[in-house]
mmCIF file of N, CA and C in Angstrom:
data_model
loop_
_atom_site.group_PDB
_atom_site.id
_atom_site.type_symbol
_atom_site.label_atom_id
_atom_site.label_comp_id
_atom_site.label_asym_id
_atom_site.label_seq_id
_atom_site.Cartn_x
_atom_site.Cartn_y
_atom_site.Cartn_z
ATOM 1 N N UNK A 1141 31.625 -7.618 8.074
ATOM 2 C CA UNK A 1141 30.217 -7.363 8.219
ATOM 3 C C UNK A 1141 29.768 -6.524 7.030
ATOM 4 N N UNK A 1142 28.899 -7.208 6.281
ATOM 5 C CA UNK A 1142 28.593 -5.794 5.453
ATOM 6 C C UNK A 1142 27.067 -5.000 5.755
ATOM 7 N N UNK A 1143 27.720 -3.953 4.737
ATOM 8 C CA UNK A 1143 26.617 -2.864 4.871
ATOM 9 C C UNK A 1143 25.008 -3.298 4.535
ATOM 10 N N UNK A 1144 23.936 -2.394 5.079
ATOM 11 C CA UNK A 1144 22.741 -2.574 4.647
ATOM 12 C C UNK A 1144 22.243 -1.675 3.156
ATOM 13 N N UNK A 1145 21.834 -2.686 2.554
ATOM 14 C CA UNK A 1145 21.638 -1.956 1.156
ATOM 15 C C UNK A 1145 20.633 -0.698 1.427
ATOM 16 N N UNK A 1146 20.776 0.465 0.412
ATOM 17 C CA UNK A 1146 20.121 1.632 0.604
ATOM 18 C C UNK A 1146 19.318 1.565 -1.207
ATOM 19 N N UNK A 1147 18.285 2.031 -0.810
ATOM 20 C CA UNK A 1147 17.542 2.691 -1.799
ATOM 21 C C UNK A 1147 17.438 4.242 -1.519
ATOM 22 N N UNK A 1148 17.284 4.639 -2.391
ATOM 23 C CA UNK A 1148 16.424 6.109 -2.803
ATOM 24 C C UNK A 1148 15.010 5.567 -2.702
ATOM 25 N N UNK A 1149 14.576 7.169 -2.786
ATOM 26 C CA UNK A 1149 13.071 7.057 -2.340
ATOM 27 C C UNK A 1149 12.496 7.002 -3.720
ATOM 28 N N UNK A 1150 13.149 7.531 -4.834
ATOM 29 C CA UNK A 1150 13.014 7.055 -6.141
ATOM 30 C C UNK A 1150 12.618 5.911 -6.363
ATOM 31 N N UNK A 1151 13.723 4.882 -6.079
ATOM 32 C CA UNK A 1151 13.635 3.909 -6.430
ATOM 33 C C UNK A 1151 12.599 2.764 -5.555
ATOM 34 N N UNK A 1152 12.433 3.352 -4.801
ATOM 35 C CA UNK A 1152 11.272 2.561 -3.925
ATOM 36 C C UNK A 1152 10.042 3.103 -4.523
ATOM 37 N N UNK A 1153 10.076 4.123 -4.969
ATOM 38 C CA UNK A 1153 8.472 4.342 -6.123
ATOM 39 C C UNK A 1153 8.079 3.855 -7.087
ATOM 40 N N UNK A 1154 9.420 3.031 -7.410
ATOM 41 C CA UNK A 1154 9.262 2.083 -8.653
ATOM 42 C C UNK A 1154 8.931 1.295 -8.460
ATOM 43 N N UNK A 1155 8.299 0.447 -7.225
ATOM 44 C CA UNK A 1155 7.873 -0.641 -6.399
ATOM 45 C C UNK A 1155 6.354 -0.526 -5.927
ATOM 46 N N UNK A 1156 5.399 -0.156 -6.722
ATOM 47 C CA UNK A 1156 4.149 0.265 -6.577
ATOM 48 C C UNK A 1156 3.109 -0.198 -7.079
ATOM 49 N N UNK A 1157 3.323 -2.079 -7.568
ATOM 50 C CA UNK A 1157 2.414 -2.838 -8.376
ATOM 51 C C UNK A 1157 2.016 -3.930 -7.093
ATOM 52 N N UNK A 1158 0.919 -4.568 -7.635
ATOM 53 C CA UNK A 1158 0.466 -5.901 -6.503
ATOM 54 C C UNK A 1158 1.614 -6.822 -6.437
ATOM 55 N N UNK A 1159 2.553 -7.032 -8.016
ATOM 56 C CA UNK A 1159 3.406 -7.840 -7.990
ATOM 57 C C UNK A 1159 4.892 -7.170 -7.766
ATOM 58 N N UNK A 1160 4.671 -6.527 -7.061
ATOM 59 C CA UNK A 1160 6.385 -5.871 -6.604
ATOM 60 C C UNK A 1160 5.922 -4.496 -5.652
ATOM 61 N N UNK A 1161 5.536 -5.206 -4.316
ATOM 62 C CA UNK A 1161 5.643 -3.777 -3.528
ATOM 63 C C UNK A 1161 6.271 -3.409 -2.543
ATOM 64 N N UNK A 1162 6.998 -2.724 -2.561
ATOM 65 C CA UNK A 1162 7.923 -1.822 -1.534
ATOM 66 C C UNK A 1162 7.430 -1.002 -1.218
ATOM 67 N N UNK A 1163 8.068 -0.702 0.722
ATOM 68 C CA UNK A 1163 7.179 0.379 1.473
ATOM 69 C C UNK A 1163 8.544 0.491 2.312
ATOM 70 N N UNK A 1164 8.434 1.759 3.114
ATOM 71 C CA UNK A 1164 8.930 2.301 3.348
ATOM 72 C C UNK A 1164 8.634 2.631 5.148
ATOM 73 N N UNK A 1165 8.805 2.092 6.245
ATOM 74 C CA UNK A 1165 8.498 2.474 7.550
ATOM 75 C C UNK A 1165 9.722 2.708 8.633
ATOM 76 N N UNK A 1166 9.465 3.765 9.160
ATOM 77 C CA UNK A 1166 10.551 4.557 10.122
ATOM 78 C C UNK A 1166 11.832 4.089 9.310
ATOM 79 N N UNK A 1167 11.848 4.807 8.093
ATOM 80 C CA UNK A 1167 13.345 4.915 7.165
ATOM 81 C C UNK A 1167 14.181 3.652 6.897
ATOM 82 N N UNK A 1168 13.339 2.491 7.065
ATOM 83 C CA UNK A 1168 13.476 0.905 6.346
ATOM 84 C C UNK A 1168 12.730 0.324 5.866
ATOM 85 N N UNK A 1169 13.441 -0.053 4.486
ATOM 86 C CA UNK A 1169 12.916 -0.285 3.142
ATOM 87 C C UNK A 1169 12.341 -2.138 3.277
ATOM 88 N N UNK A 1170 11.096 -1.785 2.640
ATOM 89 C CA UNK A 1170 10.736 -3.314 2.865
ATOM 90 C C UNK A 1170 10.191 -4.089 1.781
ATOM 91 N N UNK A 1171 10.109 -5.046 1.434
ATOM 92 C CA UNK A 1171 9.559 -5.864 0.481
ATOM 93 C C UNK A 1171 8.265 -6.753 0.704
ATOM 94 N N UNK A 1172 7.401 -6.080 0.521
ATOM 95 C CA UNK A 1172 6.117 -6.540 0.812
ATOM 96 C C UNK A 1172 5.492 -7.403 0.058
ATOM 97 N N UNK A 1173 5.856 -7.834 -1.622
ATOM 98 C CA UNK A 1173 5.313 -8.529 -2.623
ATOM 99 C C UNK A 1173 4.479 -9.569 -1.862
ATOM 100 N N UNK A 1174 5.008 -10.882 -1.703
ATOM 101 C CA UNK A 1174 4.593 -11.727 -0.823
ATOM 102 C C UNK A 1174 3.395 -11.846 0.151
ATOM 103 N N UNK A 1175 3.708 -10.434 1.034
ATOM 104 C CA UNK A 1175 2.475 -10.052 2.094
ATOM 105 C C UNK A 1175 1.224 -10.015 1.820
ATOM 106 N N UNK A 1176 1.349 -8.997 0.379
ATOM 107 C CA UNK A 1176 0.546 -8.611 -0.051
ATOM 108 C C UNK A 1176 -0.732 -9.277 -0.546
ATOM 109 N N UNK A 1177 -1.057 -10.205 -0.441
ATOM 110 C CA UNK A 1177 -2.555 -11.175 -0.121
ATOM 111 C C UNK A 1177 -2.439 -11.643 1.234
ATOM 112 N N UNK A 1178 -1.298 -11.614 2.071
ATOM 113 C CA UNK A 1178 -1.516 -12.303 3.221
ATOM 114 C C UNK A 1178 -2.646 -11.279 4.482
ATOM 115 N N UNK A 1179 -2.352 -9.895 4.082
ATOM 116 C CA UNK A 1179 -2.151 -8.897 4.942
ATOM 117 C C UNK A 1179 -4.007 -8.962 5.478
ATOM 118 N N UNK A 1180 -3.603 -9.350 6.966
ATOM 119 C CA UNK A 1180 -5.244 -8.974 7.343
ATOM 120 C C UNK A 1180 -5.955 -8.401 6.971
ATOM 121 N N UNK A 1181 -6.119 -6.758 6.690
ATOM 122 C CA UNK A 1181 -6.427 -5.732 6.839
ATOM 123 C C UNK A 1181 -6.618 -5.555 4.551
ATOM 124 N N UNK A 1182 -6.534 -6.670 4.332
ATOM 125 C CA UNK A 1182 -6.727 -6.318 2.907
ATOM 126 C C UNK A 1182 -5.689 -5.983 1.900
ATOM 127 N N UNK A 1183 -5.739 -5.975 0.576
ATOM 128 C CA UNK A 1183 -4.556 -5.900 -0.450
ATOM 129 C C UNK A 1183 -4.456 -4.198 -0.510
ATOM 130 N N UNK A 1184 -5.736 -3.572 -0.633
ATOM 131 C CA UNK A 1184 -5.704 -2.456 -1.129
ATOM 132 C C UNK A 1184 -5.352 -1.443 -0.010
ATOM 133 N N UNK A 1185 -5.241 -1.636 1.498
ATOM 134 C CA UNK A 1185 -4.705 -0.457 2.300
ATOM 135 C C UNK A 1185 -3.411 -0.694 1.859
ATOM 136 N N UNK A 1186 -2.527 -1.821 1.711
ATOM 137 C CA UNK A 1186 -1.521 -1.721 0.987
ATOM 138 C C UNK A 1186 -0.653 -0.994 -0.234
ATOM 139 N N UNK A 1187 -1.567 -1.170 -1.062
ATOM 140 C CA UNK A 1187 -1.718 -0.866 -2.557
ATOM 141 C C UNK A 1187 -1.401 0.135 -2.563
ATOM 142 N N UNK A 1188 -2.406 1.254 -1.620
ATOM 143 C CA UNK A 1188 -2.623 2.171 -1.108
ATOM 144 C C UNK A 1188 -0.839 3.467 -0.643
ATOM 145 N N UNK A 1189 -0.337 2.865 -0.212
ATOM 146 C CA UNK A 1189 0.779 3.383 -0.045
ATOM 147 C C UNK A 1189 1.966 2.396 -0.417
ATOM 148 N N UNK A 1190 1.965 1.618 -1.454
ATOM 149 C CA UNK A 1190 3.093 0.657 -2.107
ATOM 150 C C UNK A 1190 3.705 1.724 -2.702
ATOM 151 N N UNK A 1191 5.148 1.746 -2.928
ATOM 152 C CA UNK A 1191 6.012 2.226 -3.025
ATOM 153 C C UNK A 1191 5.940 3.611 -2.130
ATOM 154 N N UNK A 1192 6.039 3.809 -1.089
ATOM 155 C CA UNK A 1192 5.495 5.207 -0.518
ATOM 156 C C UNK A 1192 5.909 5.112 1.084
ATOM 157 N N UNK A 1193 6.302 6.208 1.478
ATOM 158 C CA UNK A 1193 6.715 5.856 3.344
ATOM 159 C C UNK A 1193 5.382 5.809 3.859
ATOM 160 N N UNK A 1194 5.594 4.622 4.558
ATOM 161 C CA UNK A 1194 3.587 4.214 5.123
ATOM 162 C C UNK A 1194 4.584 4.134 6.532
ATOM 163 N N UNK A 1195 5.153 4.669 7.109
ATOM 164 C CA UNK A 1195 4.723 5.206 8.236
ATOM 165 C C UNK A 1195 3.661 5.224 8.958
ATOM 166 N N UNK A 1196 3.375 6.826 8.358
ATOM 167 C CA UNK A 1196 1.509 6.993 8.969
ATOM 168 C C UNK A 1196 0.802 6.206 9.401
ATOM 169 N N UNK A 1197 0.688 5.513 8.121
ATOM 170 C CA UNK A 1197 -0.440 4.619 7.804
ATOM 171 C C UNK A 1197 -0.269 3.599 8.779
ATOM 172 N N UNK A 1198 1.105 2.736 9.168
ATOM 173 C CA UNK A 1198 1.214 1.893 9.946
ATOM 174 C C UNK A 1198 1.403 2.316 11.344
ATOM 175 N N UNK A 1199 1.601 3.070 12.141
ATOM 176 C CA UNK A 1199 1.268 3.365 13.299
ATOM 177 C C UNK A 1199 0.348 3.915 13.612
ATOM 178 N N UNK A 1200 -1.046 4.741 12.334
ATOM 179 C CA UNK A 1200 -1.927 5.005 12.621
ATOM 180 C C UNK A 1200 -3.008 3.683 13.212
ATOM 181 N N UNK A 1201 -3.009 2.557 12.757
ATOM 182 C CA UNK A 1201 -3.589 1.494 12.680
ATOM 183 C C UNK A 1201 -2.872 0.838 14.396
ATOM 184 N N UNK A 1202 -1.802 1.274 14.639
ATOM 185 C CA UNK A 1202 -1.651 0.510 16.196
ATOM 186 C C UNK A 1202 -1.359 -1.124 15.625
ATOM 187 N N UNK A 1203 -0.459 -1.292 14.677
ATOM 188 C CA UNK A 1203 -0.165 -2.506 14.859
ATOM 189 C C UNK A 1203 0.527 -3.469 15.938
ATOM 190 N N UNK A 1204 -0.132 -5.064 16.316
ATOM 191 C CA UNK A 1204 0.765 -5.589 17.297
ATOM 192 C C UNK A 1204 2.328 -5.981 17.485
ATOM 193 N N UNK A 1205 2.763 -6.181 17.934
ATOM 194 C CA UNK A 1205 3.782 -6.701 18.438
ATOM 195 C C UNK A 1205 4.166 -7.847 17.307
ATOM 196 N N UNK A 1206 3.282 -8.429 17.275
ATOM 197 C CA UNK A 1206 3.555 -9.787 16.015
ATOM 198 C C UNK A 1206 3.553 -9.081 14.686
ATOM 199 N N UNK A 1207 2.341 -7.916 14.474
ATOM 200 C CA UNK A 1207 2.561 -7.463 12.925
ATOM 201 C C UNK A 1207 4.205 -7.095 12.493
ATOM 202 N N UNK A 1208 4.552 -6.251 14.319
ATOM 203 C CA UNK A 1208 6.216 -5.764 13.839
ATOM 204 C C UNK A 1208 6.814 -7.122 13.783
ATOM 205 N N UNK A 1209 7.032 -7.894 14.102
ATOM 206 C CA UNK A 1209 7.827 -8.890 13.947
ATOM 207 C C UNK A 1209 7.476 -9.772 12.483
ATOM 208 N N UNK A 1210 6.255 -9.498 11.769
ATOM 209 C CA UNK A 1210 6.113 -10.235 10.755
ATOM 210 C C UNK A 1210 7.248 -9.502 9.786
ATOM 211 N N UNK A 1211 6.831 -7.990 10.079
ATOM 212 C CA UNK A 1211 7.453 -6.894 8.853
ATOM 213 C C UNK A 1211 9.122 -7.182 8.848
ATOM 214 N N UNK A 1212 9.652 -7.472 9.978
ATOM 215 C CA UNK A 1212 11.270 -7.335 9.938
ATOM 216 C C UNK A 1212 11.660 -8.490 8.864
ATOM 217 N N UNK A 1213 10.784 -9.357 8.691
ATOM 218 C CA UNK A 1213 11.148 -11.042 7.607
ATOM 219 C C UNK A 1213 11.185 -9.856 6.228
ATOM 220 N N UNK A 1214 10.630 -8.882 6.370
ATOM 221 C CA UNK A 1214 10.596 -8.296 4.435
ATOM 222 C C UNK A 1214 11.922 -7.276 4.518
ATOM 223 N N UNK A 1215 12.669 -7.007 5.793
ATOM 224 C CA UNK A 1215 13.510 -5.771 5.722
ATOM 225 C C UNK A 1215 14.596 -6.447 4.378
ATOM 226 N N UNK A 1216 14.450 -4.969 3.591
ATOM 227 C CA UNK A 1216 15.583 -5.220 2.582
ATOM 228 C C UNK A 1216 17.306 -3.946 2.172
ATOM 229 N N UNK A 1217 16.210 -3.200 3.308
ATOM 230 C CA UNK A 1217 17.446 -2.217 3.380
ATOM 231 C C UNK A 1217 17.146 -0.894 4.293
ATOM 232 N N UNK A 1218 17.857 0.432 4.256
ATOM 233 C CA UNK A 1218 17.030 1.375 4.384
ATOM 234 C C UNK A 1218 17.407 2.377 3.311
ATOM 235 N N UNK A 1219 16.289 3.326 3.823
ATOM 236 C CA UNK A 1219 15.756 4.259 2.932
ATOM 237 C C UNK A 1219 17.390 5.811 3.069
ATOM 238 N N UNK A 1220 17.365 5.482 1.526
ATOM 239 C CA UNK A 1220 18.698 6.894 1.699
ATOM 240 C C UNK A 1220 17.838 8.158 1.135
ATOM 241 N N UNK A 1221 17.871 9.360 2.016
ATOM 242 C CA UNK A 1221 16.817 9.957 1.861
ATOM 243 C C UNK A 1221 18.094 11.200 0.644
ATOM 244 N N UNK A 1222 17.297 11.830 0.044
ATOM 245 C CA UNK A 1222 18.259 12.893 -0.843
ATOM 246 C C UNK A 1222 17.228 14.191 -0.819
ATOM 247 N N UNK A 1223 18.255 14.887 -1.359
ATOM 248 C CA UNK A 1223 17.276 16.771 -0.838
ATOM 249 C C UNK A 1223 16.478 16.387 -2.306
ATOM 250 N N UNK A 1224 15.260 17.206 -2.445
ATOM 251 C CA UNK A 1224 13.997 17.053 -2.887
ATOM 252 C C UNK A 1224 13.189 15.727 -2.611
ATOM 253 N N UNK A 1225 13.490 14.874 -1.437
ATOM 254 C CA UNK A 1225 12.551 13.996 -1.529
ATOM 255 C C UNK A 1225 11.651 14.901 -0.280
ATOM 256 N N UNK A 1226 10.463 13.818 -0.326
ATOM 257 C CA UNK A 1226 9.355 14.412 0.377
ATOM 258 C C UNK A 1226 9.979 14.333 2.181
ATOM 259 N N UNK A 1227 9.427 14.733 2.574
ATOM 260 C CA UNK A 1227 9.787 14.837 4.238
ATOM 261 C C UNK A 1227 9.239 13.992 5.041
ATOM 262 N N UNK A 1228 10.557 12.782 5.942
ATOM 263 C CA UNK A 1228 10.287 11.803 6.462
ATOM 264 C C UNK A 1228 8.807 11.704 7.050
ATOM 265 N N UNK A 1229 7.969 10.884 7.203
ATOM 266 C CA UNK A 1229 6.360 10.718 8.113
ATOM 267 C C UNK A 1229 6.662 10.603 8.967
ATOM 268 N N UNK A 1230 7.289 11.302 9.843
ATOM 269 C CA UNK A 1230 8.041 10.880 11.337
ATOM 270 C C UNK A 1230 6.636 10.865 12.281
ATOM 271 N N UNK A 1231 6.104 9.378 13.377
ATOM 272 C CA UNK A 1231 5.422 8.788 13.806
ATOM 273 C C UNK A 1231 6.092 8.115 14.665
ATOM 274 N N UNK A 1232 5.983 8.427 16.234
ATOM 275 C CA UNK A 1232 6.632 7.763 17.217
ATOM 276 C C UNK A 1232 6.071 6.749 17.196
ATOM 277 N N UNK A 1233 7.264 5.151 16.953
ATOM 278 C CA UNK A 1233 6.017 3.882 17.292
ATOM 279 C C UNK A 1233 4.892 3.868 18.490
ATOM 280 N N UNK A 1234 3.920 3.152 18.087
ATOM 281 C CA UNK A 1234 3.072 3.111 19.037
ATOM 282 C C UNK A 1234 3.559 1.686 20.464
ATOM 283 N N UNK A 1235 3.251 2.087 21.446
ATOM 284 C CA UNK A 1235 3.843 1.353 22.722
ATOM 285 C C UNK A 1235 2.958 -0.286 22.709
ATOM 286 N N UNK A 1236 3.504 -0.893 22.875
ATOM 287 C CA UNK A 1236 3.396 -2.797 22.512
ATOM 288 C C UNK A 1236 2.005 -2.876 23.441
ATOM 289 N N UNK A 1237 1.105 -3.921 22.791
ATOM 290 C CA UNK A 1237 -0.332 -4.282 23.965
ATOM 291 C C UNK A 1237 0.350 -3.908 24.903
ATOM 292 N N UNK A 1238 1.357 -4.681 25.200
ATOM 293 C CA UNK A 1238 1.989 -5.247 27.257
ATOM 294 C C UNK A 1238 1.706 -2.978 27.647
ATOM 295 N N UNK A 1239 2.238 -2.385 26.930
ATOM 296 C CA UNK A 1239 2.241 -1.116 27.564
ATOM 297 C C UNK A 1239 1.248 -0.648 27.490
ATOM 298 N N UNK A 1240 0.187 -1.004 26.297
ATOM 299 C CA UNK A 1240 -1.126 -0.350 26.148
ATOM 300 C C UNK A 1240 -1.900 -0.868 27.073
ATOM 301 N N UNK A 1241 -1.798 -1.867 27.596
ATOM 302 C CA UNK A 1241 -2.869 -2.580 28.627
ATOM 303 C C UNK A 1241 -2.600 -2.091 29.794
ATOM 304 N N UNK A 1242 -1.287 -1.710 29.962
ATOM 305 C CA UNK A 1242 -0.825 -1.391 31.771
ATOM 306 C C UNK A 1242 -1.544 0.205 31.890
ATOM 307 N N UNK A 1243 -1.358 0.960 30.745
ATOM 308 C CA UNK A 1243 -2.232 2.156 30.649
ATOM 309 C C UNK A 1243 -3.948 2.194 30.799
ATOM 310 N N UNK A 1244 -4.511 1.085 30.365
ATOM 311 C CA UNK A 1244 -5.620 0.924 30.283
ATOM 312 C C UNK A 1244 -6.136 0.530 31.918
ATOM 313 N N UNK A 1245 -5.249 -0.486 32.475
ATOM 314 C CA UNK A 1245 -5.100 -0.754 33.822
ATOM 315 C C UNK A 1245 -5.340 0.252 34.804
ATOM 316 N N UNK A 1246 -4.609 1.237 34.865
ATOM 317 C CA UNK A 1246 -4.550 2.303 35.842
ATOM 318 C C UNK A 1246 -5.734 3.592 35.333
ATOM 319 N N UNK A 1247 -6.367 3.553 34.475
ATOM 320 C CA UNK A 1247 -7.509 4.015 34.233
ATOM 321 C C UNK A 1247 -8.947 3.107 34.793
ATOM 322 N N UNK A 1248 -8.851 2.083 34.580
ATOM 323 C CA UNK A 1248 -9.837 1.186 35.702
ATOM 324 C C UNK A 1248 -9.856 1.106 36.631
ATOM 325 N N UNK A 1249 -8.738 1.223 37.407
ATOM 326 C CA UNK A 1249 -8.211 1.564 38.503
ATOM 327 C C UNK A 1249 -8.625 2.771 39.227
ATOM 328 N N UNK A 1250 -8.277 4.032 38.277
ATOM 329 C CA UNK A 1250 -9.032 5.402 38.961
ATOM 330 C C UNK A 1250 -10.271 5.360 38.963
ATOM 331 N N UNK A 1251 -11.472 5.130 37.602
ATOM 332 C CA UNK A 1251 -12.281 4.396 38.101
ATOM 333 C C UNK A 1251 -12.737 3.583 38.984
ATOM 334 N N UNK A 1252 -12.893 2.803 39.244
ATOM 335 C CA UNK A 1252 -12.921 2.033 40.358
ATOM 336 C C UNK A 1252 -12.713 2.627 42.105
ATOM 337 N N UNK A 1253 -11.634 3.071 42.070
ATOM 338 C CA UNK A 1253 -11.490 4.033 43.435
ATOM 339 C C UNK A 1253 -12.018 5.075 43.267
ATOM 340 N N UNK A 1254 -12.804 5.676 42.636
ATOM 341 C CA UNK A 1254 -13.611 6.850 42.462
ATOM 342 C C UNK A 1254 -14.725 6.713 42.906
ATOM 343 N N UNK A 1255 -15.595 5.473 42.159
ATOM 344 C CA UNK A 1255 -16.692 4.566 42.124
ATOM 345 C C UNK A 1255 -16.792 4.234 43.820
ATOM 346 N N UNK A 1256 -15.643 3.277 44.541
ATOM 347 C CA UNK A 1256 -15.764 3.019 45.934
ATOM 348 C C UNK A 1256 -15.749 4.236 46.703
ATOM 349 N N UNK A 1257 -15.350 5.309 46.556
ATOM 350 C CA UNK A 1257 -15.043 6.562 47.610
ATOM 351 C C UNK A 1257 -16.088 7.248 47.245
ATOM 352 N N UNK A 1258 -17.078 6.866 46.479
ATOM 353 C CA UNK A 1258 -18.454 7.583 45.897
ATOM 354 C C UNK A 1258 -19.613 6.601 47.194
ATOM 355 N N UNK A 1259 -19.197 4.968 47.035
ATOM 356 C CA UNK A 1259 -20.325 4.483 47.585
ATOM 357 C C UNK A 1259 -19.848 4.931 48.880
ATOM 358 N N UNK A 1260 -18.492 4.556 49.636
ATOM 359 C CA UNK A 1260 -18.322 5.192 50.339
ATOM 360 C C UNK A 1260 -18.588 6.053 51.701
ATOM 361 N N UNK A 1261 -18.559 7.307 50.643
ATOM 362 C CA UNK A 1261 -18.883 8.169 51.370
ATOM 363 C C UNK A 1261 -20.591 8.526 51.590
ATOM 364 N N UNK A 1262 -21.295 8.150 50.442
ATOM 365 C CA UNK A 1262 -22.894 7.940 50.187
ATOM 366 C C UNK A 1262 -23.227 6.902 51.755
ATOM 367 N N UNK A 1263 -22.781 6.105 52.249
ATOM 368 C CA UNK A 1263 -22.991 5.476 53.476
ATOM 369 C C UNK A 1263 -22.609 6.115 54.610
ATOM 370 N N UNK A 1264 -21.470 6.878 54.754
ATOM 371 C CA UNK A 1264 -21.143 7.689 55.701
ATOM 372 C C UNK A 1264 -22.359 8.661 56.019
ATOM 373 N N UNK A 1265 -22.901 9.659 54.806
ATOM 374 C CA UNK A 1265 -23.652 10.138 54.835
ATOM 375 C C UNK A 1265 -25.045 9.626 54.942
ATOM 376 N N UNK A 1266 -25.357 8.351 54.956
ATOM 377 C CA UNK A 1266 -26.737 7.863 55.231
ATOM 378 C C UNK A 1266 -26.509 7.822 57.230
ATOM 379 N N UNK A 1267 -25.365 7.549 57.211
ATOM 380 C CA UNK A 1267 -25.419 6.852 58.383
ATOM 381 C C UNK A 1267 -25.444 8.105 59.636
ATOM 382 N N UNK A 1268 -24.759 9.260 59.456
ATOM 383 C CA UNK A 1268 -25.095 10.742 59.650
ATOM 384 C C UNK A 1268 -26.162 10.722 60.302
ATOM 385 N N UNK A 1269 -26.799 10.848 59.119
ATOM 386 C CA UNK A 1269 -28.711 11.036 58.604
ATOM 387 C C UNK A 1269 -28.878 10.470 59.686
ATOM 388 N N UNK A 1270 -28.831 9.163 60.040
ATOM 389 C CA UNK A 1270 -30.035 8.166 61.106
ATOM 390 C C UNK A 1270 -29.532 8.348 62.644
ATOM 391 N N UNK A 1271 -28.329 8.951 62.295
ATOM 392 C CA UNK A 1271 -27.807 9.447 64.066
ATOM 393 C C UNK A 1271 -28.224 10.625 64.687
ATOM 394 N N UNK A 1272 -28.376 11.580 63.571
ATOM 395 C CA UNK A 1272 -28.969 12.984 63.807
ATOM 396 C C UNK A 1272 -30.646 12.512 63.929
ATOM 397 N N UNK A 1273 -31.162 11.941 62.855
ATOM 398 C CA UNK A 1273 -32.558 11.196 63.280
ATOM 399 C C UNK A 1273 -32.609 10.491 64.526
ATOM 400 N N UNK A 1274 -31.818 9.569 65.216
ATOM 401 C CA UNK A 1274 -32.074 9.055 66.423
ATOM 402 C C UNK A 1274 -31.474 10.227 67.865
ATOM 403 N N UNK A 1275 -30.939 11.038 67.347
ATOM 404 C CA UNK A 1275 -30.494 11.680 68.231
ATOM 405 C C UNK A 1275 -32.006 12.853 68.420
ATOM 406 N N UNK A 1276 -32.564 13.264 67.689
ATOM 407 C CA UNK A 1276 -33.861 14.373 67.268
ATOM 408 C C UNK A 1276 -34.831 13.130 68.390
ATOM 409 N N UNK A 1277 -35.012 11.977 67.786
ATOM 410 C CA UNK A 1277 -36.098 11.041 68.260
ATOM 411 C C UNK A 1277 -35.689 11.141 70.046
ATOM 412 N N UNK A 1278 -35.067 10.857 70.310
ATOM 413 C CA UNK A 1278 -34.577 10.751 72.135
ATOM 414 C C UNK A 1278 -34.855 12.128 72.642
ATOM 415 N N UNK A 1279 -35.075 13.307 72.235
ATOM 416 C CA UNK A 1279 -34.925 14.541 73.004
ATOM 417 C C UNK A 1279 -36.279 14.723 72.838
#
């Protein structure tokens, strides 16, 4: 089995043109050349952090499930980090739609049962009202 090739973070800075760009996410080195007109989101957020740990940048954005699976086709190695390089962008991935939606779910949800135990109880209390009113009316 062999090993996965390592770069320096050096040498991934040398990878910082439209026609040769390397990036750098959660400490694997990638080869983006190619992407780089494909990429939804434009050439220049790219550009932008080519040769550079885009981390940040890529879990700031909440990419899908498919973007990660596009990126693993460019893996070319990982990143060998050495003392004076800059300090990893450490960024917990962000959790896949399927988890972002089940979160979103149970917030509609409390909503919703908030909303019914509002109308609810607004009927309980009308209905009060017209018993104490029919009860006043008979005496």
């Amino acid at each position: 089995m062999s090993e996965e090739k390592q770069f320096t973070y050096a040498q991934v800075k040398e990878h910082d043109q439209k026609k040769d760009v390397y990036m750098v996410v959660h400490d694997v080195v990638y080869d983006l050349t190619e992407f780089v007109d494909e990429h939804p989101g434009g050439e220049e957020v790219m550009l932008d952090v080519a040769g550079d740990d885009a981390t940040e940048a890529f879990e700031d954005v909440g990419h899908s499930d498919e973007a990660r699976d596009i990126l693993k086709k460019y893996k070319v190695g990982i990143l060998k980090r050495e003392a004076g390089d800059p300090k990893p962008k450490v960024a917990p991935p962000r959790p896949s739609n399927a988890a972002a939606g089940a979160g979103t779910d149970v917030g509609v949800f409390a909503y919703a049962f908030f909303f019914i135990a509002a109308v609810v109880a607004y009927g309980a209390y009308q209905y009060l009202e017209k018993q104490k009113q029919a009860a006043a009316g008979a005496q």
